[in-house]
């Protein structure tokens, strides 16, 4: 948790830093005389710069010791940068087509240098607001999730490897506490950070604070988040942590990574697609077919994930993973039963976490552009209420759904 | 994982060691001229000595780098001794009436010096074989479990404290792997280490290896054991890890300690009481009323645990614990609902782990004196079969039981 040698960079000092850092300078073709720097951080936590030389571009990300969205009044260890770099590298190794390459990490500066995702890459959420279809999104995201989650779980790792990795990421605790607070706690109580489309949703926000069954469920999900070291999860896999073009999908910003429940990643992505779905009715143009595309993408994401994840499991069934030893589970019928039980459990977790992520984006501290871009507050509140009602149902009834098709029919 | 400075002690070198170690010498009243040493280790792993001076006695425990029961062919890190000392100290702090005091720990020697539990303290299992009632056993064990489990869980700890402790104990991985193998894997497959009362239980052992539903359940329990960091558990809380008199109960040997599911401790103790229960029919004298006493003790253990654990939770409901924040759960009805759900989940876990612990003691590597002391193999096999059948039912149907009374009625 060094603070020695740390200083917040701005344009000029950043250029000096790059000039003094061969691993970054070389990525810019050592063409350092006319560097341009653009600050593009639109996230809640960090400063992000695109650095452009005449021959190439890179991204520099620096963590500061507070939550950028809130300001210095909400301190947040900049050590998160170490976990982001570690997770980014691990995820790149496991899913190189869908994760940008790490070029450089400076722990004392909390500074990451990484691949610049060139235009037309944009944040998926912006594409969803604009009504753009990404035919490969489900394919690619299911690929990323299947690979990163399977290979970091006990289905593939030995207990020895698993516990060592768990111990490492336990130190990313401040960022886990942030999630615990803003996802699992604040929306269910009075909090100065909460906001919603007022006064239209005042009664809805209050209803959430008074919903006993919902609070019971979210408490169990919170415990699972805190206690279940199932796999190395991204930890913040919403639609602003993914950049896309028509044929590329890149997952960024894994600073929330730790060993947690797989369903938290799947749920984050799927839950944010549901938010996009419910926001569509608030936009001026006709989004009927686009809404259908979002539903299909949700269905495909889960179904393809299911297929890829279980294929990896089959492929490595007599591999190093110690959870289900081949010698014990080799009977064909039993093997199918094991996978079926595991995947149903994972679906239920994913739906619960999806619901929690939806609710917190409507009545918690951090909102999403999907709804924020609806100018008319009455219209916005209507869309948000539909999303809230669906999320509440999903969290309470998640164990009744056996397939994603059943879920989509309930929308 | 130092090996530097390690040497296995025997009587003479042990006495030299004590003379050179003030914290041990002082506990013997510095009366070191006529020390007597008795090796009393009857466990599966370590060497244990009672050291007696004319004025006092102490216990010395040394871990060797292999499984004592098996021999040097099964290596096992002697670093377990560090975790034993750490857990012993923590448990003593949390439940001082039921844990012997740690006097000395030497990490490089893997050597613990601790309180000698004077006669008539005996291992509970031996008392159960002899048919001796311990009227305070349930009271004391529920006390130990409620205190050690509650105060190391997120019901009392902050996430920061919890994750730091989890990380620490992740390094006790070799001993966790031993449990995974001998409890959750070996009994369900062919293994050179397995044994059972042959030929009488040959078909029963085979039936376990072919029982798909059972293997599905034990797989889920294994995952929970590996992944759920619910509390600092003793990790080996069977009836040979407890010493008793009519008014004292002392829990020893926490070298298997790590952050795992609470139900594994509760289940270990309860499961071993069930083993004792089923063994009674194999003894020469009439054990009818004694069997009733064991059943009562099982019922009391759970019910008192339930009562004490929830009382601690009530007492600290607005304490530091971050799992269920008072602000969110203060509604009386909701608060009761939260506790009810939590405790039912814990009961189901406990029953599942109890069953796993029973099965492994009948068809796995390490057997128990309860059955081993039945000389007639036909009689022994009958008792073991009853226990096995009950354990199989318990593991499969555990979620159908809402109270321990229901469980006891099913015996």
mmCIF file of N, CA, C and O in Angstrom, chain A residues 292-340:
data_model
loop_
_atom_site.group_PDB
_atom_site.id
_atom_site.type_symbol
_atom_site.label_atom_id
_atom_site.label_comp_id
_atom_site.label_asym_id
_atom_site.label_seq_id
_atom_site.Cartn_x
_atom_site.Cartn_y
_atom_site.Cartn_z
ATOM 1 N N UNK A 292 -36.444 -6.518 -29.207
ATOM 2 C CA UNK A 292 -36.384 -7.966 -29.461
ATOM 3 C C UNK A 292 -34.935 -8.432 -29.568
ATOM 4 O O UNK A 292 -34.563 -9.501 -29.071
ATOM 5 N N UNK A 293 -34.108 -7.605 -30.207
ATOM 6 C CA UNK A 293 -32.693 -7.957 -30.342
ATOM 7 C C UNK A 293 -32.015 -8.035 -28.954
ATOM 8 O O UNK A 293 -31.228 -8.936 -28.688
ATOM 9 N N UNK A 294 -32.358 -7.094 -28.084
ATOM 10 C CA UNK A 294 -31.764 -7.136 -26.738
ATOM 11 C C UNK A 294 -32.183 -8.431 -26.022
ATOM 12 O O UNK A 294 -31.362 -9.125 -25.422
ATOM 13 N N UNK A 295 -33.473 -8.765 -26.133
ATOM 14 C CA UNK A 295 -33.938 -10.005 -25.503
ATOM 15 C C UNK A 295 -33.189 -11.221 -26.052
ATOM 16 O O UNK A 295 -32.757 -12.097 -25.310
ATOM 17 N N UNK A 296 -33.058 -11.246 -27.372
ATOM 18 C CA UNK A 296 -32.316 -12.351 -28.000
ATOM 19 C C UNK A 296 -30.885 -12.400 -27.483
ATOM 20 O O UNK A 296 -30.328 -13.468 -27.234
ATOM 21 N N UNK A 297 -30.280 -11.217 -27.346
ATOM 22 C CA UNK A 297 -28.889 -11.159 -26.896
ATOM 23 C C UNK A 297 -28.752 -11.688 -25.469
ATOM 24 O O UNK A 297 -27.789 -12.397 -25.140
ATOM 25 N N UNK A 298 -29.740 -11.358 -24.634
ATOM 26 C CA UNK A 298 -29.726 -11.904 -23.266
ATOM 27 C C UNK A 298 -29.829 -13.432 -23.307
ATOM 28 O O UNK A 298 -29.053 -14.152 -22.675
ATOM 29 N N UNK A 299 -30.795 -13.914 -24.096
ATOM 30 C CA UNK A 299 -30.980 -15.357 -24.202
ATOM 31 C C UNK A 299 -29.730 -16.044 -24.750
ATOM 32 O O UNK A 299 -29.254 -17.039 -24.190
ATOM 33 N N UNK A 300 -29.192 -15.467 -25.815
ATOM 34 C CA UNK A 300 -27.996 -16.059 -26.437
ATOM 35 C C UNK A 300 -26.805 -16.023 -25.478
ATOM 36 O O UNK A 300 -26.002 -16.959 -25.449
ATOM 37 N N UNK A 301 -26.659 -14.930 -24.740
ATOM 38 C CA UNK A 301 -25.521 -14.815 -23.819
ATOM 39 C C UNK A 301 -25.531 -15.962 -22.829
ATOM 40 O O UNK A 301 -24.529 -16.658 -22.653
ATOM 41 N N UNK A 302 -26.689 -16.184 -22.201
ATOM 42 C CA UNK A 302 -26.744 -17.276 -21.233
ATOM 43 C C UNK A 302 -26.581 -18.628 -21.908
ATOM 44 O O UNK A 302 -25.796 -19.467 -21.467
ATOM 45 N N UNK A 303 -27.335 -18.849 -23.000
ATOM 46 C CA UNK A 303 -27.302 -20.172 -23.620
ATOM 47 C C UNK A 303 -25.917 -20.510 -24.181
ATOM 48 O O UNK A 303 -25.440 -21.631 -24.035
ATOM 49 N N UNK A 304 -25.276 -19.534 -24.783
ATOM 50 C CA UNK A 304 -23.921 -19.774 -25.305
ATOM 51 C C UNK A 304 -22.931 -19.948 -24.156
ATOM 52 O O UNK A 304 -22.024 -20.775 -24.228
ATOM 53 N N UNK A 305 -23.091 -19.154 -23.111
ATOM 54 C CA UNK A 305 -22.237 -19.322 -21.939
ATOM 55 C C UNK A 305 -22.382 -20.740 -21.391
ATOM 56 O O UNK A 305 -21.396 -21.431 -21.108
ATOM 57 N N UNK A 306 -23.617 -21.174 -21.245
ATOM 58 C CA UNK A 306 -23.919 -22.512 -20.740
ATOM 59 C C UNK A 306 -23.196 -23.563 -21.580
ATOM 60 O O UNK A 306 -22.515 -24.457 -21.064
ATOM 61 N N UNK A 307 -23.334 -23.401 -22.892
ATOM 62 C CA UNK A 307 -22.758 -24.366 -23.823
ATOM 63 C C UNK A 307 -21.223 -24.370 -23.756
ATOM 64 O O UNK A 307 -20.589 -25.422 -23.646
ATOM 65 N N UNK A 308 -20.635 -23.179 -23.735
ATOM 66 C CA UNK A 308 -19.170 -23.092 -23.731
ATOM 67 C C UNK A 308 -18.577 -23.523 -22.396
ATOM 68 O O UNK A 308 -17.548 -24.197 -22.354
ATOM 69 N N UNK A 309 -19.223 -23.098 -21.339
ATOM 70 C CA UNK A 309 -18.725 -23.419 -20.006
ATOM 71 C C UNK A 309 -18.746 -24.934 -19.791
ATOM 72 O O UNK A 309 -17.767 -25.527 -19.336
ATOM 73 N N UNK A 310 -19.859 -25.561 -20.141
ATOM 74 C CA UNK A 310 -19.943 -27.014 -19.940
ATOM 75 C C UNK A 310 -19.019 -27.756 -20.915
ATOM 76 O O UNK A 310 -18.509 -28.825 -20.585
ATOM 77 N N UNK A 311 -18.787 -27.172 -22.082
ATOM 78 C CA UNK A 311 -17.821 -27.800 -23.006
ATOM 79 C C UNK A 311 -16.413 -27.760 -22.430
ATOM 80 O O UNK A 311 -15.663 -28.732 -22.534
ATOM 81 N N UNK A 312 -16.041 -26.618 -21.862
ATOM 82 C CA UNK A 312 -14.720 -26.530 -21.224
ATOM 83 C C UNK A 312 -14.616 -27.564 -20.104
ATOM 84 O O UNK A 312 -13.598 -28.222 -19.927
ATOM 85 N N UNK A 313 -15.685 -27.686 -19.371
ATOM 86 C CA UNK A 313 -15.721 -28.635 -18.246
ATOM 87 C C UNK A 313 -15.552 -30.068 -18.764
ATOM 88 O O UNK A 313 -14.764 -30.852 -18.228
ATOM 89 N N UNK A 314 -16.292 -30.389 -19.834
ATOM 90 C CA UNK A 314 -16.157 -31.716 -20.449
ATOM 91 C C UNK A 314 -14.718 -31.950 -20.919
ATOM 92 O O UNK A 314 -14.134 -33.009 -20.688
ATOM 93 N N UNK A 315 -14.187 -30.918 -21.561
ATOM 94 C CA UNK A 315 -12.845 -31.020 -22.134
ATOM 95 C C UNK A 315 -11.802 -31.296 -21.050
ATOM 96 O O UNK A 315 -10.838 -32.012 -21.266
ATOM 97 N N UNK A 316 -12.014 -30.711 -19.864
ATOM 98 C CA UNK A 316 -11.034 -30.842 -18.781
ATOM 99 C C UNK A 316 -11.537 -31.747 -17.657
ATOM 100 O O UNK A 316 -11.120 -31.601 -16.521
ATOM 101 N N UNK A 317 -12.440 -32.661 -17.994
ATOM 102 C CA UNK A 317 -13.065 -33.433 -16.921
ATOM 103 C C UNK A 317 -12.069 -34.313 -16.171
ATOM 104 O O UNK A 317 -12.264 -34.598 -14.998
ATOM 105 N N UNK A 318 -11.013 -34.735 -16.842
ATOM 106 C CA UNK A 318 -9.972 -35.417 -16.064
ATOM 107 C C UNK A 318 -8.704 -34.571 -15.970
ATOM 108 O O UNK A 318 -7.587 -35.080 -15.899
ATOM 109 N N UNK A 319 -8.905 -33.274 -15.925
ATOM 110 C CA UNK A 319 -7.802 -32.325 -15.751
ATOM 111 C C UNK A 319 -7.477 -32.103 -14.281
ATOM 112 O O UNK A 319 -7.845 -32.908 -13.433
ATOM 113 N N UNK A 320 -6.787 -30.995 -14.004
ATOM 114 C CA UNK A 320 -6.326 -30.747 -12.633
ATOM 115 C C UNK A 320 -7.419 -30.343 -11.649
ATOM 116 O O UNK A 320 -7.216 -30.428 -10.433
ATOM 117 N N UNK A 321 -8.565 -29.903 -12.125
ATOM 118 C CA UNK A 321 -9.632 -29.386 -11.255
ATOM 119 C C UNK A 321 -10.051 -30.395 -10.192
ATOM 120 O O UNK A 321 -10.232 -31.570 -10.494
ATOM 121 N N UNK A 322 -10.199 -29.917 -8.959
ATOM 122 C CA UNK A 322 -10.434 -30.861 -7.869
ATOM 123 C C UNK A 322 -11.875 -30.898 -7.370
ATOM 124 O O UNK A 322 -12.194 -31.639 -6.444
ATOM 125 N N UNK A 323 -12.751 -30.094 -7.965
ATOM 126 C CA UNK A 323 -14.124 -30.058 -7.450
ATOM 127 C C UNK A 323 -14.859 -31.373 -7.712
ATOM 128 O O UNK A 323 -15.412 -31.972 -6.788
ATOM 129 N N UNK A 324 -14.868 -31.815 -8.957
ATOM 130 C CA UNK A 324 -15.581 -33.047 -9.301
ATOM 131 C C UNK A 324 -14.609 -33.997 -9.994
ATOM 132 O O UNK A 324 -14.395 -33.901 -11.207
ATOM 133 N N UNK A 325 -14.021 -34.896 -9.220
ATOM 134 C CA UNK A 325 -13.014 -35.798 -9.772
ATOM 135 C C UNK A 325 -13.636 -36.790 -10.749
ATOM 136 O O UNK A 325 -14.664 -37.403 -10.459
ATOM 137 N N UNK A 326 -12.981 -36.930 -11.888
ATOM 138 C CA UNK A 326 -13.474 -37.812 -12.942
ATOM 139 C C UNK A 326 -13.750 -39.226 -12.417
ATOM 140 O O UNK A 326 -14.777 -39.840 -12.742
ATOM 141 N N UNK A 327 -12.855 -39.713 -11.586
ATOM 142 C CA UNK A 327 -12.985 -41.068 -11.046
ATOM 143 C C UNK A 327 -14.321 -41.276 -10.332
ATOM 144 O O UNK A 327 -14.854 -42.386 -10.293
ATOM 145 N N UNK A 328 -14.838 -40.226 -9.725
ATOM 146 C CA UNK A 328 -16.088 -40.344 -8.968
ATOM 147 C C UNK A 328 -17.302 -40.092 -9.861
ATOM 148 O O UNK A 328 -18.352 -40.695 -9.678
ATOM 149 N N UNK A 329 -17.142 -39.199 -10.841
ATOM 150 C CA UNK A 329 -18.307 -38.717 -11.586
ATOM 151 C C UNK A 329 -18.321 -39.181 -13.046
ATOM 152 O O UNK A 329 -18.983 -38.576 -13.885
ATOM 153 N N UNK A 330 -17.591 -40.242 -13.359
ATOM 154 C CA UNK A 330 -17.466 -40.613 -14.766
ATOM 155 C C UNK A 330 -18.723 -41.230 -15.377
ATOM 156 O O UNK A 330 -18.889 -41.179 -16.594
ATOM 157 N N UNK A 331 -19.604 -41.776 -14.562
ATOM 158 C CA UNK A 331 -20.868 -42.288 -15.089
ATOM 159 C C UNK A 331 -21.584 -41.193 -15.899
ATOM 160 O O UNK A 331 -21.749 -40.070 -15.424
ATOM 161 N N UNK A 332 -21.974 -41.531 -17.132
ATOM 162 C CA UNK A 332 -22.498 -40.518 -18.057
ATOM 163 C C UNK A 332 -23.705 -39.778 -17.501
ATOM 164 O O UNK A 332 -23.786 -38.554 -17.558
ATOM 165 N N UNK A 333 -24.632 -40.545 -16.956
ATOM 166 C CA UNK A 333 -25.856 -39.929 -16.445
ATOM 167 C C UNK A 333 -25.535 -39.001 -15.264
ATOM 168 O O UNK A 333 -26.038 -37.877 -15.170
ATOM 169 N N UNK A 334 -24.662 -39.471 -14.386
ATOM 170 C CA UNK A 334 -24.274 -38.682 -13.212
ATOM 171 C C UNK A 334 -23.546 -37.409 -13.630
ATOM 172 O O UNK A 334 -23.789 -36.323 -13.093
ATOM 173 N N UNK A 335 -22.664 -37.549 -14.605
ATOM 174 C CA UNK A 335 -21.901 -36.397 -15.101
ATOM 175 C C UNK A 335 -22.839 -35.306 -15.638
ATOM 176 O O UNK A 335 -22.665 -34.120 -15.361
ATOM 177 N N UNK A 336 -23.857 -35.742 -16.377
ATOM 178 C CA UNK A 336 -24.841 -34.777 -16.893
ATOM 179 C C UNK A 336 -25.602 -34.117 -15.745
ATOM 180 O O UNK A 336 -25.873 -32.918 -15.756
ATOM 181 N N UNK A 337 -25.926 -34.930 -14.757
ATOM 182 C CA UNK A 337 -26.669 -34.453 -13.590
ATOM 183 C C UNK A 337 -25.852 -33.395 -12.836
ATOM 184 O O UNK A 337 -26.381 -32.364 -12.401
ATOM 185 N N UNK A 338 -24.558 -33.657 -12.682
ATOM 186 C CA UNK A 338 -23.662 -32.721 -11.989
ATOM 187 C C UNK A 338 -23.657 -31.373 -12.702
ATOM 188 O O UNK A 338 -23.826 -30.313 -12.085
ATOM 189 N N UNK A 339 -23.484 -31.415 -14.005
ATOM 190 C CA UNK A 339 -23.414 -30.174 -14.780
ATOM 191 C C UNK A 339 -24.747 -29.423 -14.712
ATOM 192 O O UNK A 339 -24.789 -28.209 -14.557
ATOM 193 N N UNK A 340 -25.831 -30.210 -14.834
ATOM 194 C CA UNK A 340 -27.163 -29.617 -14.816
ATOM 195 C C UNK A 340 -27.409 -28.871 -13.504
ATOM 196 O O UNK A 340 -27.844 -27.719 -13.499
#
